[in-house]
XYZ file of C-alpha atoms in Angstrom:
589
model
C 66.913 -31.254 65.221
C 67.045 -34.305 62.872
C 68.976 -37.166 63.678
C 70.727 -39.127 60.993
C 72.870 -42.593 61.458
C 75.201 -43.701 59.208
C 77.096 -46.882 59.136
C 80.565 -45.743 57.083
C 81.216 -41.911 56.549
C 80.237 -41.340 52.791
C 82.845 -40.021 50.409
C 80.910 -37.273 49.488
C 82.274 -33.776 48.631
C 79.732 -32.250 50.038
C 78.856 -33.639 53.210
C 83.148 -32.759 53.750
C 82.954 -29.339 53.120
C 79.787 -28.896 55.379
C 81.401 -31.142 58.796
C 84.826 -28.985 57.947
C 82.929 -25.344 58.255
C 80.882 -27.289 61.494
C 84.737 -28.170 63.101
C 86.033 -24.527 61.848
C 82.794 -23.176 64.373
C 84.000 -24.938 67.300
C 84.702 -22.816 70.407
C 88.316 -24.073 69.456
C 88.795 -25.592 66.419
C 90.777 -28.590 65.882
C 92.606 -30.839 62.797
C 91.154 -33.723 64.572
C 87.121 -32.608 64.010
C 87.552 -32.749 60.316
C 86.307 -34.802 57.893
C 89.615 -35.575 57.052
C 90.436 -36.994 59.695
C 87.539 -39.540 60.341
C 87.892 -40.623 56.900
C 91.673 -41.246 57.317
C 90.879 -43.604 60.914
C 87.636 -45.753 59.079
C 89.888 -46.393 55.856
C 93.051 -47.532 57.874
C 91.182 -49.220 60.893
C 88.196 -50.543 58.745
C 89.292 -53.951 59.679
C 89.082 -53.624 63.237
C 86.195 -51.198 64.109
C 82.836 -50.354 62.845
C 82.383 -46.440 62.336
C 78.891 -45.057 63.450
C 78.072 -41.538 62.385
C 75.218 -39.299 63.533
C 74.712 -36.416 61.466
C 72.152 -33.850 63.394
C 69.890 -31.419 60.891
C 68.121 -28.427 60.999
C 65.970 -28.293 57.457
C 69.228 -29.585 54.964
C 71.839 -27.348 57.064
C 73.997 -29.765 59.091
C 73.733 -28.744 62.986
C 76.006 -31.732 64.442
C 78.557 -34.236 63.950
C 79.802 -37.166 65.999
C 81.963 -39.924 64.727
C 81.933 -43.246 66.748
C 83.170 -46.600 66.247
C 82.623 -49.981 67.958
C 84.945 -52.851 68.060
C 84.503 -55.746 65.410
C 84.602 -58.439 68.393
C 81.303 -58.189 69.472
C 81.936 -55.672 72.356
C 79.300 -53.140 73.233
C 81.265 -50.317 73.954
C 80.952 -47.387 71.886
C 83.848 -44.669 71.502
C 85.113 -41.293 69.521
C 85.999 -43.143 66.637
C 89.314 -40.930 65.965
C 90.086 -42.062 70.289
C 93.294 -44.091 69.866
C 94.886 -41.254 66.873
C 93.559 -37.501 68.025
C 94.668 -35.583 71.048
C 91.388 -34.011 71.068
C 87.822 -35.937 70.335
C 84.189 -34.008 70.709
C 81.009 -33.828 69.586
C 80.562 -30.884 66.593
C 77.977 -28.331 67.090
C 77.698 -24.497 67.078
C 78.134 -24.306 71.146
C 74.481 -23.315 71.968
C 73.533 -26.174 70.256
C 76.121 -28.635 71.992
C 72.945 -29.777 74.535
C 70.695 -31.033 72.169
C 72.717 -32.442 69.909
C 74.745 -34.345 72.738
C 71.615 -35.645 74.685
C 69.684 -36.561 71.117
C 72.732 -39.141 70.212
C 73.005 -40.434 74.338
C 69.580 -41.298 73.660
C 69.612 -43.039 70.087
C 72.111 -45.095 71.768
C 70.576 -46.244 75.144
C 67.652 -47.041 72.427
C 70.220 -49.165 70.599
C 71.157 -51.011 74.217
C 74.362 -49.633 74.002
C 76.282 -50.995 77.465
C 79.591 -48.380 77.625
C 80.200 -45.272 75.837
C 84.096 -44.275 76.108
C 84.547 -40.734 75.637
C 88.023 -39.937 75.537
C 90.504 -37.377 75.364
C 87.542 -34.806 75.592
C 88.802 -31.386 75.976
C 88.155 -29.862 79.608
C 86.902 -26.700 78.214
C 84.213 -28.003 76.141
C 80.564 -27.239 76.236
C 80.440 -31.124 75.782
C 81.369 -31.643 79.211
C 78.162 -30.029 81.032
C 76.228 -31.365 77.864
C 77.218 -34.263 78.787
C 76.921 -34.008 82.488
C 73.531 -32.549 82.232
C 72.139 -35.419 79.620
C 73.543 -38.846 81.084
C 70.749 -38.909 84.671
C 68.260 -38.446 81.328
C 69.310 -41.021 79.395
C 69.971 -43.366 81.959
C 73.926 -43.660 81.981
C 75.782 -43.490 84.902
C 78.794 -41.203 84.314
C 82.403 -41.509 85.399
C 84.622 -38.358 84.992
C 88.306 -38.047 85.496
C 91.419 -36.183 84.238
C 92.960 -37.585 81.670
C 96.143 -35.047 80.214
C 97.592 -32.176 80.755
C 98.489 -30.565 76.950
C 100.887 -28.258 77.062
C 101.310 -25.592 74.611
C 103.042 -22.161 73.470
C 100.173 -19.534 73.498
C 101.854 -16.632 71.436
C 99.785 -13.890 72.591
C 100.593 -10.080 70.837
C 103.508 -9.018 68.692
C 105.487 -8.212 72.091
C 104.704 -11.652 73.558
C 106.036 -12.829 70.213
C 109.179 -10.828 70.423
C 109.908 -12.272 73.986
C 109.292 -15.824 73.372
C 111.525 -15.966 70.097
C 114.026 -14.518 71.933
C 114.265 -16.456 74.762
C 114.107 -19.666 72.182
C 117.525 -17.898 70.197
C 119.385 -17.362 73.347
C 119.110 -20.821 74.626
C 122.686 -22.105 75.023
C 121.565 -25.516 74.928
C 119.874 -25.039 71.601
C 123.033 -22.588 70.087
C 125.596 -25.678 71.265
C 123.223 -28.572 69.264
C 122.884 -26.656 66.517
C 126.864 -26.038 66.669
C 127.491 -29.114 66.942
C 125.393 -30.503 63.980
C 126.790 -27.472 61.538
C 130.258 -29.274 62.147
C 128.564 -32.447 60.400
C 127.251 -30.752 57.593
C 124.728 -27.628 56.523
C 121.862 -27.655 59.008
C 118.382 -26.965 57.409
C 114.860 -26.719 58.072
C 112.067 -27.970 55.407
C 108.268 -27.848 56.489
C 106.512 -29.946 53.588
C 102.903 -29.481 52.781
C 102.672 -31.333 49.255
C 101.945 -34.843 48.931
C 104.990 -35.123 46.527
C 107.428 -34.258 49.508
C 105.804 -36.032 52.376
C 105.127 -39.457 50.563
C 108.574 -40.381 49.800
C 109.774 -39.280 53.316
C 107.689 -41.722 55.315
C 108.939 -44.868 55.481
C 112.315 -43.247 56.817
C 109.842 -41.782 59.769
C 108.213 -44.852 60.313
C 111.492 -46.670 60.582
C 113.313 -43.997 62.680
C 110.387 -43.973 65.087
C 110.152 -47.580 65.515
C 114.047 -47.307 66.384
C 113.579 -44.514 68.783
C 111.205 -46.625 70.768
C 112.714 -49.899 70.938
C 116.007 -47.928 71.787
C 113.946 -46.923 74.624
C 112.497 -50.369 75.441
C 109.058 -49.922 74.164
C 107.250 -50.646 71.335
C 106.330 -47.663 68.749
C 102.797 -47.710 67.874
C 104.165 -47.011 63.702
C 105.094 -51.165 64.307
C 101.406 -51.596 63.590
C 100.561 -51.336 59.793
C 96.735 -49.939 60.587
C 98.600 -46.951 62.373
C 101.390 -46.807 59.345
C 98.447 -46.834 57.171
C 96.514 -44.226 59.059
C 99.553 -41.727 58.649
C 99.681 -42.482 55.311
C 95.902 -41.781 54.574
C 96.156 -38.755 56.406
C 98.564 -37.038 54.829
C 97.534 -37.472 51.716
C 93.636 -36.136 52.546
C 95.569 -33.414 54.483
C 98.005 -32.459 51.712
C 94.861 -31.694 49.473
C 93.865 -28.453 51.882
C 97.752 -27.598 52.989
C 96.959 -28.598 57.012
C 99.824 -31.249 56.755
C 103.046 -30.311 57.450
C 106.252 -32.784 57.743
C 108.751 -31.037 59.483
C 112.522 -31.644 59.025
C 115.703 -30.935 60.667
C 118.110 -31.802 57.871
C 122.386 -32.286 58.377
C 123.566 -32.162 54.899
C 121.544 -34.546 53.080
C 120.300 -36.961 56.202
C 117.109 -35.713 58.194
C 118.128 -35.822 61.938
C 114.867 -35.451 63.415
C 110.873 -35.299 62.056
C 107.838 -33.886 63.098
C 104.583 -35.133 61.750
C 102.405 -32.216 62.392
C 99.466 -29.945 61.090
C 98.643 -26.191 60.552
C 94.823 -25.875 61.114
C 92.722 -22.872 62.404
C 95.147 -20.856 63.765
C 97.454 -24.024 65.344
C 100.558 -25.453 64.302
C 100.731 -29.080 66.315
C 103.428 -31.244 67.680
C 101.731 -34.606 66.665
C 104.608 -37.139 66.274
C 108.007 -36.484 66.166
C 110.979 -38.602 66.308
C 115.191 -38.352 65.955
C 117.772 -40.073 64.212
C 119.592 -41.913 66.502
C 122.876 -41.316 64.615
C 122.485 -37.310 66.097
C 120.732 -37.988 69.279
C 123.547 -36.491 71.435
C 122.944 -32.896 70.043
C 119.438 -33.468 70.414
C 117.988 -33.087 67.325
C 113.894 -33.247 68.448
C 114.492 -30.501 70.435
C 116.421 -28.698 68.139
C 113.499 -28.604 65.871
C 110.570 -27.515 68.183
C 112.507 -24.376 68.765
C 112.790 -23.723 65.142
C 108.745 -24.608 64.827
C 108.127 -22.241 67.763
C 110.692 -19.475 66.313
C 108.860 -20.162 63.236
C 105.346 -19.937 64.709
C 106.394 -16.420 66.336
C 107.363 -15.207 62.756
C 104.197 -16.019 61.076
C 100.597 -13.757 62.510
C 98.654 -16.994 61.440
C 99.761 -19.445 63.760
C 98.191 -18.535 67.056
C 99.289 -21.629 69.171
C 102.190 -23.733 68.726
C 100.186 -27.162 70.551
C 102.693 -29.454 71.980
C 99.965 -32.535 72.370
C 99.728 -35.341 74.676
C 102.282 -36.656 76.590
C 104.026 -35.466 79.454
C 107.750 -35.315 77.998
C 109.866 -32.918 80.172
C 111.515 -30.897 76.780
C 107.776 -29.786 76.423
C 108.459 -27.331 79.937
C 110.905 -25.509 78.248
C 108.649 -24.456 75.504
C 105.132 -24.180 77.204
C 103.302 -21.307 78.123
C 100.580 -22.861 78.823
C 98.317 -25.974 79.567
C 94.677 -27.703 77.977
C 93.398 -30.397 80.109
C 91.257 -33.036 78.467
C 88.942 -35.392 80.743
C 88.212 -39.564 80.564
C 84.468 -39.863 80.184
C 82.889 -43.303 80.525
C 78.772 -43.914 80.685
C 77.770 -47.171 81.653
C 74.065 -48.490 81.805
C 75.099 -51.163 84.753
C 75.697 -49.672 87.963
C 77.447 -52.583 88.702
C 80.145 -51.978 85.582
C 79.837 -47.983 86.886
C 81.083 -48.984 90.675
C 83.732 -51.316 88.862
C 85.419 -48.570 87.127
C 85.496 -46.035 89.931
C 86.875 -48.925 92.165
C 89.735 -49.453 89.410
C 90.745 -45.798 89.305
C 90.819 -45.348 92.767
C 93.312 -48.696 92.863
C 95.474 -46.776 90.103
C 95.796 -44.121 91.685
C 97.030 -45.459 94.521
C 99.383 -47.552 92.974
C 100.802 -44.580 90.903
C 101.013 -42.472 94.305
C 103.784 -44.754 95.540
C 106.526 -45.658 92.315
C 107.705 -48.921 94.189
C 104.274 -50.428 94.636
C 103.348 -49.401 90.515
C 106.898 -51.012 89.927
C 105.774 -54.275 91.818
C 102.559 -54.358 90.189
C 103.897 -54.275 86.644
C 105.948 -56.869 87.200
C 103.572 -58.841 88.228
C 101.314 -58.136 85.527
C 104.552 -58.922 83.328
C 105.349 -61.892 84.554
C 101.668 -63.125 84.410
C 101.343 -62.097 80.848
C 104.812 -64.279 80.059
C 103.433 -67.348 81.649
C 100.037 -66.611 80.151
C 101.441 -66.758 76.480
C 103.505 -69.841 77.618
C 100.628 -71.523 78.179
C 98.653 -70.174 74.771
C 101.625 -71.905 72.952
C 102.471 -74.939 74.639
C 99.065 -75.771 76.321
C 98.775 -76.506 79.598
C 100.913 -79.631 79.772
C 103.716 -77.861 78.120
C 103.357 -74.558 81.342
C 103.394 -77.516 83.739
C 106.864 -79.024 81.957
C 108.415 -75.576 81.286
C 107.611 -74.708 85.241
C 109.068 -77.432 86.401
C 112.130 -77.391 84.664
C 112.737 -73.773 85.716
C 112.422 -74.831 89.161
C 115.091 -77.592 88.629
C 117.291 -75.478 87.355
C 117.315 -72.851 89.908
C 118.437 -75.546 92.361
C 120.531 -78.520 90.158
C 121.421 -76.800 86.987
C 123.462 -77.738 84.756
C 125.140 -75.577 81.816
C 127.748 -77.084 79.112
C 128.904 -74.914 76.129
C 130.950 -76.180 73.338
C 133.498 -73.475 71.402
C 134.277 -73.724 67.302
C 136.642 -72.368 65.325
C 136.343 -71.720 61.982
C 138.002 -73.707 59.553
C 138.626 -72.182 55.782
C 138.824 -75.892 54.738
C 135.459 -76.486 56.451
C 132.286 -76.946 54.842
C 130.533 -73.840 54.352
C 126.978 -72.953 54.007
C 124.741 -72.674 50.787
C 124.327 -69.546 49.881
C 120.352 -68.394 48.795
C 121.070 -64.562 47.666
C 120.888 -63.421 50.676
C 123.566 -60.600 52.127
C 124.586 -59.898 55.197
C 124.054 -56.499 56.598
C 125.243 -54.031 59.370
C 122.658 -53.556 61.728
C 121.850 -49.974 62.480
C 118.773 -48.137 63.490
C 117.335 -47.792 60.325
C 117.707 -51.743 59.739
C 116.433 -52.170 63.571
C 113.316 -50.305 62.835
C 112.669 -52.457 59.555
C 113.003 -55.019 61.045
C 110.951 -55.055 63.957
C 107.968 -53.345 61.523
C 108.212 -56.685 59.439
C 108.323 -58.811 62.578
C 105.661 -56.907 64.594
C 103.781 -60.355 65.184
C 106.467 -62.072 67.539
C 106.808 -60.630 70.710
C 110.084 -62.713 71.171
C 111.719 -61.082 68.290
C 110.439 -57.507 69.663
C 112.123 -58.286 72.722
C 115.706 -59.499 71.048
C 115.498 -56.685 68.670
C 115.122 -54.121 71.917
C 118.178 -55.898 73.461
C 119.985 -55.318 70.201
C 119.011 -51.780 70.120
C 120.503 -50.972 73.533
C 123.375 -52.846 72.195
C 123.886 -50.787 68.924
C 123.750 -47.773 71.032
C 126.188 -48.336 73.638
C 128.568 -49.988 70.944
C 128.755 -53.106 72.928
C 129.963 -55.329 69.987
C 128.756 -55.098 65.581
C 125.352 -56.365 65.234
C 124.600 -57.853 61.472
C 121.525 -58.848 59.780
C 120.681 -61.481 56.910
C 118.754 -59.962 54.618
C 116.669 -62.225 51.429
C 116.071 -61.183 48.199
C 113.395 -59.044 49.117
C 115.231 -56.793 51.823
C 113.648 -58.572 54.576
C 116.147 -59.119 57.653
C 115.606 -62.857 58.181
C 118.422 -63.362 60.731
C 120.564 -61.831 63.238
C 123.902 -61.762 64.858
C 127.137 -60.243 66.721
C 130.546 -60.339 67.070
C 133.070 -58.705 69.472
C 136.371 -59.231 70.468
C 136.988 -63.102 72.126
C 139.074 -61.283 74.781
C 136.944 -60.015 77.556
C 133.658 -61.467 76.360
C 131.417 -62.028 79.155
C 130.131 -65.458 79.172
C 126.555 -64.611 80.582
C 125.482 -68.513 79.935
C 128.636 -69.544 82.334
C 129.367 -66.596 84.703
C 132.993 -66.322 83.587
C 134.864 -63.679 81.369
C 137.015 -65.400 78.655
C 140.664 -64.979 77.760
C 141.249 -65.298 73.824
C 143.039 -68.173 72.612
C 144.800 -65.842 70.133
C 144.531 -61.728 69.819
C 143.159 -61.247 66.753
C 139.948 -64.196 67.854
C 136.294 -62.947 67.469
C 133.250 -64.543 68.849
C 130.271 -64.557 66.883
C 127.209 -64.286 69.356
C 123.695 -63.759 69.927
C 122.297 -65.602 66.364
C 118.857 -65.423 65.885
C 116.389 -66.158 63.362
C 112.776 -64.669 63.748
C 110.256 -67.414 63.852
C 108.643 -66.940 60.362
C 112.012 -67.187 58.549
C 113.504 -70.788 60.951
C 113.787 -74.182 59.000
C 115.319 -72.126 55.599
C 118.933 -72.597 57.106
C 119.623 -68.661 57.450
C 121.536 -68.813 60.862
C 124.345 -71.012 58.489
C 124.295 -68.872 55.918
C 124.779 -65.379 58.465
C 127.390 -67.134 60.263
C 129.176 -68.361 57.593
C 129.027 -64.657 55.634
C 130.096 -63.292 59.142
C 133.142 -65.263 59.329
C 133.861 -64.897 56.026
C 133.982 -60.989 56.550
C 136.016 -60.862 59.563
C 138.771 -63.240 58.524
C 139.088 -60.728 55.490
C 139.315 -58.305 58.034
C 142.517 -60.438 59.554
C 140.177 -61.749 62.758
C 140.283 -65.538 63.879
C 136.315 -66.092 64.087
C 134.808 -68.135 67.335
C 131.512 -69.423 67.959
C 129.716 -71.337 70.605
C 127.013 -73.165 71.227
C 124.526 -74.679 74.526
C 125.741 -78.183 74.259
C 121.654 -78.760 74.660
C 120.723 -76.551 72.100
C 120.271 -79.236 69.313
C 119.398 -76.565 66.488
C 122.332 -74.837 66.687
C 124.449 -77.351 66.637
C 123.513 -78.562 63.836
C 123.608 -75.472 62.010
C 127.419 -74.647 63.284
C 128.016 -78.130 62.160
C 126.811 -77.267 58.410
C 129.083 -74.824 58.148
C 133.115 -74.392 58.282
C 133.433 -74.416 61.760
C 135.008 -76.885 63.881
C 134.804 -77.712 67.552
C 137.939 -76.783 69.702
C 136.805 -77.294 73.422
C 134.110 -76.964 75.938
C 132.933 -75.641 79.565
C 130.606 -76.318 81.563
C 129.142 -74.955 84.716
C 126.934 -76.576 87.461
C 124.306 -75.438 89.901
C 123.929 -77.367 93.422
C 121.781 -76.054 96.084
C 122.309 -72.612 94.446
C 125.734 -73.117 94.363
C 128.015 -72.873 91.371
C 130.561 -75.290 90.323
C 132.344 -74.689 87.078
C 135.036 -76.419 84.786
C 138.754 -75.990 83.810
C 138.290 -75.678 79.828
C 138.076 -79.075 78.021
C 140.260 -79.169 75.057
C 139.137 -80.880 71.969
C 142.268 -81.156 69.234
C 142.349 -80.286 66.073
C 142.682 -83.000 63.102
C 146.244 -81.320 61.811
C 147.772 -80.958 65.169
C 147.845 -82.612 68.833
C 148.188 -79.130 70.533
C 144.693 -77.556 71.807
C 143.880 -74.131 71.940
C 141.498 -73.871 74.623
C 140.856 -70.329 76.144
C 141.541 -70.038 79.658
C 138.425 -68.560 81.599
């Protein structure tokens, strides 16, 4: 066997159609052993990893394939290069060749001093795993095995196994109610797209709806990266070439209510990436779709396996048949870095056996991370300032908050083109995708997304001239609003009065006076709309004062609340009058 290292994977016809008939021989094939695929991860992560292929030979007949990669910072670990996009990663090799294939590359790479191989999401039922249990002593690794996940799938078995299974999917109540439910809001239809034609124009909307899903969720969607946008975006169109792509969509009318990035390959039809639009997630649209893919999958002799992927998502039970396990392998030369990492999974595991203690830790490790970017951005100096303040406040703080109304004889702000938006989840995912490099807009655009879905006041955003949302902001009724800065509830100086709250301008778009401009279009809307608008203001926050002062609002009154010894102390409301009158109207907390 000849051995063959390549620093990029070659476009070459050729060498494609040979690794795709090596990943079709695999004890169980897989979309993520083609060539497509590889090619797809080096051109969107080219930036960030270095792809190393070895290519084994017998005569000019390729015998082997492994694709690798190695981070651009200088780290010597090695891993599957497709590790962070494929549920399943292995070497390629007709099995009774698997051996010698795997311990020929373990040793070109202890020859290279490679430190730390990372083998992950390897398939339990691999020949890899003995290969590579059998070749490490040899090559002098030290290996560390361990579970890693549990895939669960729909095995569809004989015609009568067919039968059963798409029955039991048609008779679900659950899914009969959804489906009900959606009918009343328009035709429901399925479309499974194969074409690059269909798929490209439909995947921006999936990025966007998945970025939603997540940050409705309070996490961050992995589609808020562009390498992993990009990857999607390679894929599918390598993919659409040979049909294994399909886009999967459960359509209300005209709207798509949930996706399903998937593939057909070899027998498989896979449940890669899905996501819902959070305008139908109360007739549950994700699962809605699986059980037409599965009632599908029944229906059709070439699909073999309906694979439901990583992740341990409880809808997946109702569907699975069955499970594939796939193991963490790591191989370090150090003994020392060997003992670490069984050490650190031992700790985990412990930590995950008891929920509390994981919850502890986490916040630890969240609260550490805060203070650790605190000090990245204001030095060490700044930590020490920003600590002790914190610690002053907790014992003598001291809030004051002025109120303005808005004045149609005010001055109002320039306007630059932009136009102010209502925020939904399309709009939330956009704008967290053009954001994705300020964790502090991540984290206001999560609290807006639990907002927006539990109705809790109108969210807006400023958009520029290119579409980009630049700033954002609320407004709900003045009666009732909960005063979070002062502890108090307010009463509303009149019943049609609106506050404006929660303005915020991402960092890359401050100093271009947007938060005048939103608040200004905002209270232009709403007195069309026969409101009184309100806004307030930290009597410290110099900023926004300054911007409310810009604009047509006008100060009525203030409150203030203080903090001794952990007790609170707050004011009656200051009134401040207006210029045409000597009676105040201050609200009454």
């Amino acid at each position: 066997m000849r051995i063959e290292v390549l620093n990029e994977i070659p476009e070459d016809a050729g060498l494609r159609r040979s690794w795709n008939a090596l990943a079709l021989r695999m004890e169980r094939p897989e979309i993520f052993y083609t060539y497509d695929w590889a090619i797809a991860v080096q051109h969107a992560y080219r930036d960030s990893q270095a792809t190393i292929v070895y290519l084994a030979y017998e005569g000019e007949s390729l015998a082997g394939v492994v694709a690798l990669a190695k981070k651009r910072t200088g780290s010597q670990e090695v891993a599957f290069l497709a590790a962070t996009t494929a549920d399943y990663c292995d070497f390629l090799s007709e099995p009774g060749r698997r051996q010698e294939f795997v311990a020929s590359v373990l040793g070109a790479l202890r020859d290279q001093s490679v430190a730390k191989i990372v083998l992950a999401n390897l398939p339990a039922d691999s020949q890899t795993v003995d290969a590579v249990t059998q070749s490490a002593p040899t090559c002098k690794y030290h290996l560390h095995l361990r579970p890693a996940y549990l895939c669960a799938r729909v095995v569809l078995g004989s015609g009568e196994e067919r039968a059963a299974i798409k029955q039991s999917i048609v008779t679900k109540k659950r899914l009969r109610r959804n489906i009900r439910e959606l009918e009343k809001r328009g035709a429901v239809s399925i479309l499974h797209d194969t074409s690059w034609d269909q798929i490209e124009p439909a995947l921006e909307h999936f990025s966007r709806a998945h970025v939603a899903r997540f940050l409705e969720t309070g996490k961050i969607s992995n589609l808020i990266r562009s390498e992993r946008r990009a990857f999607l975006y390679e894929l599918a169109r390598e993919l659409s070439e040979s049909g294994w792509i399909v886009l999967s969509r459960l359509r209300v009318s005209e709207t798509t209510a949930a996706w399903n990035y998937g593939f057909r390959f070899a027998g498989s039809w896979f449940w890669y990436q899905p996501t819902v639009n959070e305008t139908y997630r109360d007739f549950s649209p994700g699962y809605c779709l699986l059980a037409k893919i599965v009632e599908a999958g029944c229906d059709s002799p070439a699909v073999e396996i309906v694979d439901l992927g990583l992740g341990a998502e409880s809808y997946k039970d109702r569907f699975a048949t069955a499970g594939r396990q796939t193991l963490y392998c790591e191989l370090n030369h150090s003994m020392t870095s060997h003992v670490r990492t069984a050490l650190r999974e031992r700790a985990a595991a412990i930590a995950k056996a008891s929920p509390e203690v994981e919850s502890t830790i986490r916040r630890v490790l969240s609260s550490v991370g805060r203070i650790k970017a605190k000090a990245r951005a204001a030095g060490g100096g700044g930590l020490l300032v920003w600590l002790v303040r914190r610690m002053w406040n907790s014992i003598f703080g001291f809030e004051e908050v002025h109120f303005f109304e808005w004045d149609e004889g005010g001055r109002h702000g320039q306007s630059s083109g932009a136009r102010l938006s209502r925020l939904d989840a399309d709009l939330l995912g956009a704008a967290a995708i053009a954001h994705a490099d300020e964790p502090a807009t991540l984290d206001y655009l999560i609290r807006c997304a639990h907002r927006v879905r539990s109705r809790q006041g109108e969210g807006f955003a400023l958009l520029d001239a290119g579409c980009k949302p630049v700033h954002f902001c609320w407004v709900a009724n003045f009666e009732g609003f909960e005063m979070a800065e002062l502890g108090r509830t307010l009463r509303a100086p009149a019943a049609n009065a609106v506050m404006i709250f929660d303005c915020y301008t991402p960092f890359s778009s401050r100093g271009r006076g947007f938060f005048g401009q939103a608040i200004t279009a905002l209270a232009e809307q709403s007195r069309l709309r026969g409101k009184a608008p309100w806004i307030f203001s930290a009597a410290t926050n110099q900023a926004s004062l300054r911007g409310i002062e810009k604009t047509g609002f006008t100060q009525r009154f203030s409150l203030w609340r203080r903090k001794v010894l952990f007790r609170f102390e707050g004011s009656s409301p200051v009134s401040v009058s207006r210029p045409e009158s000597s009676e105040s109207r201050a609200a009454v907390p």
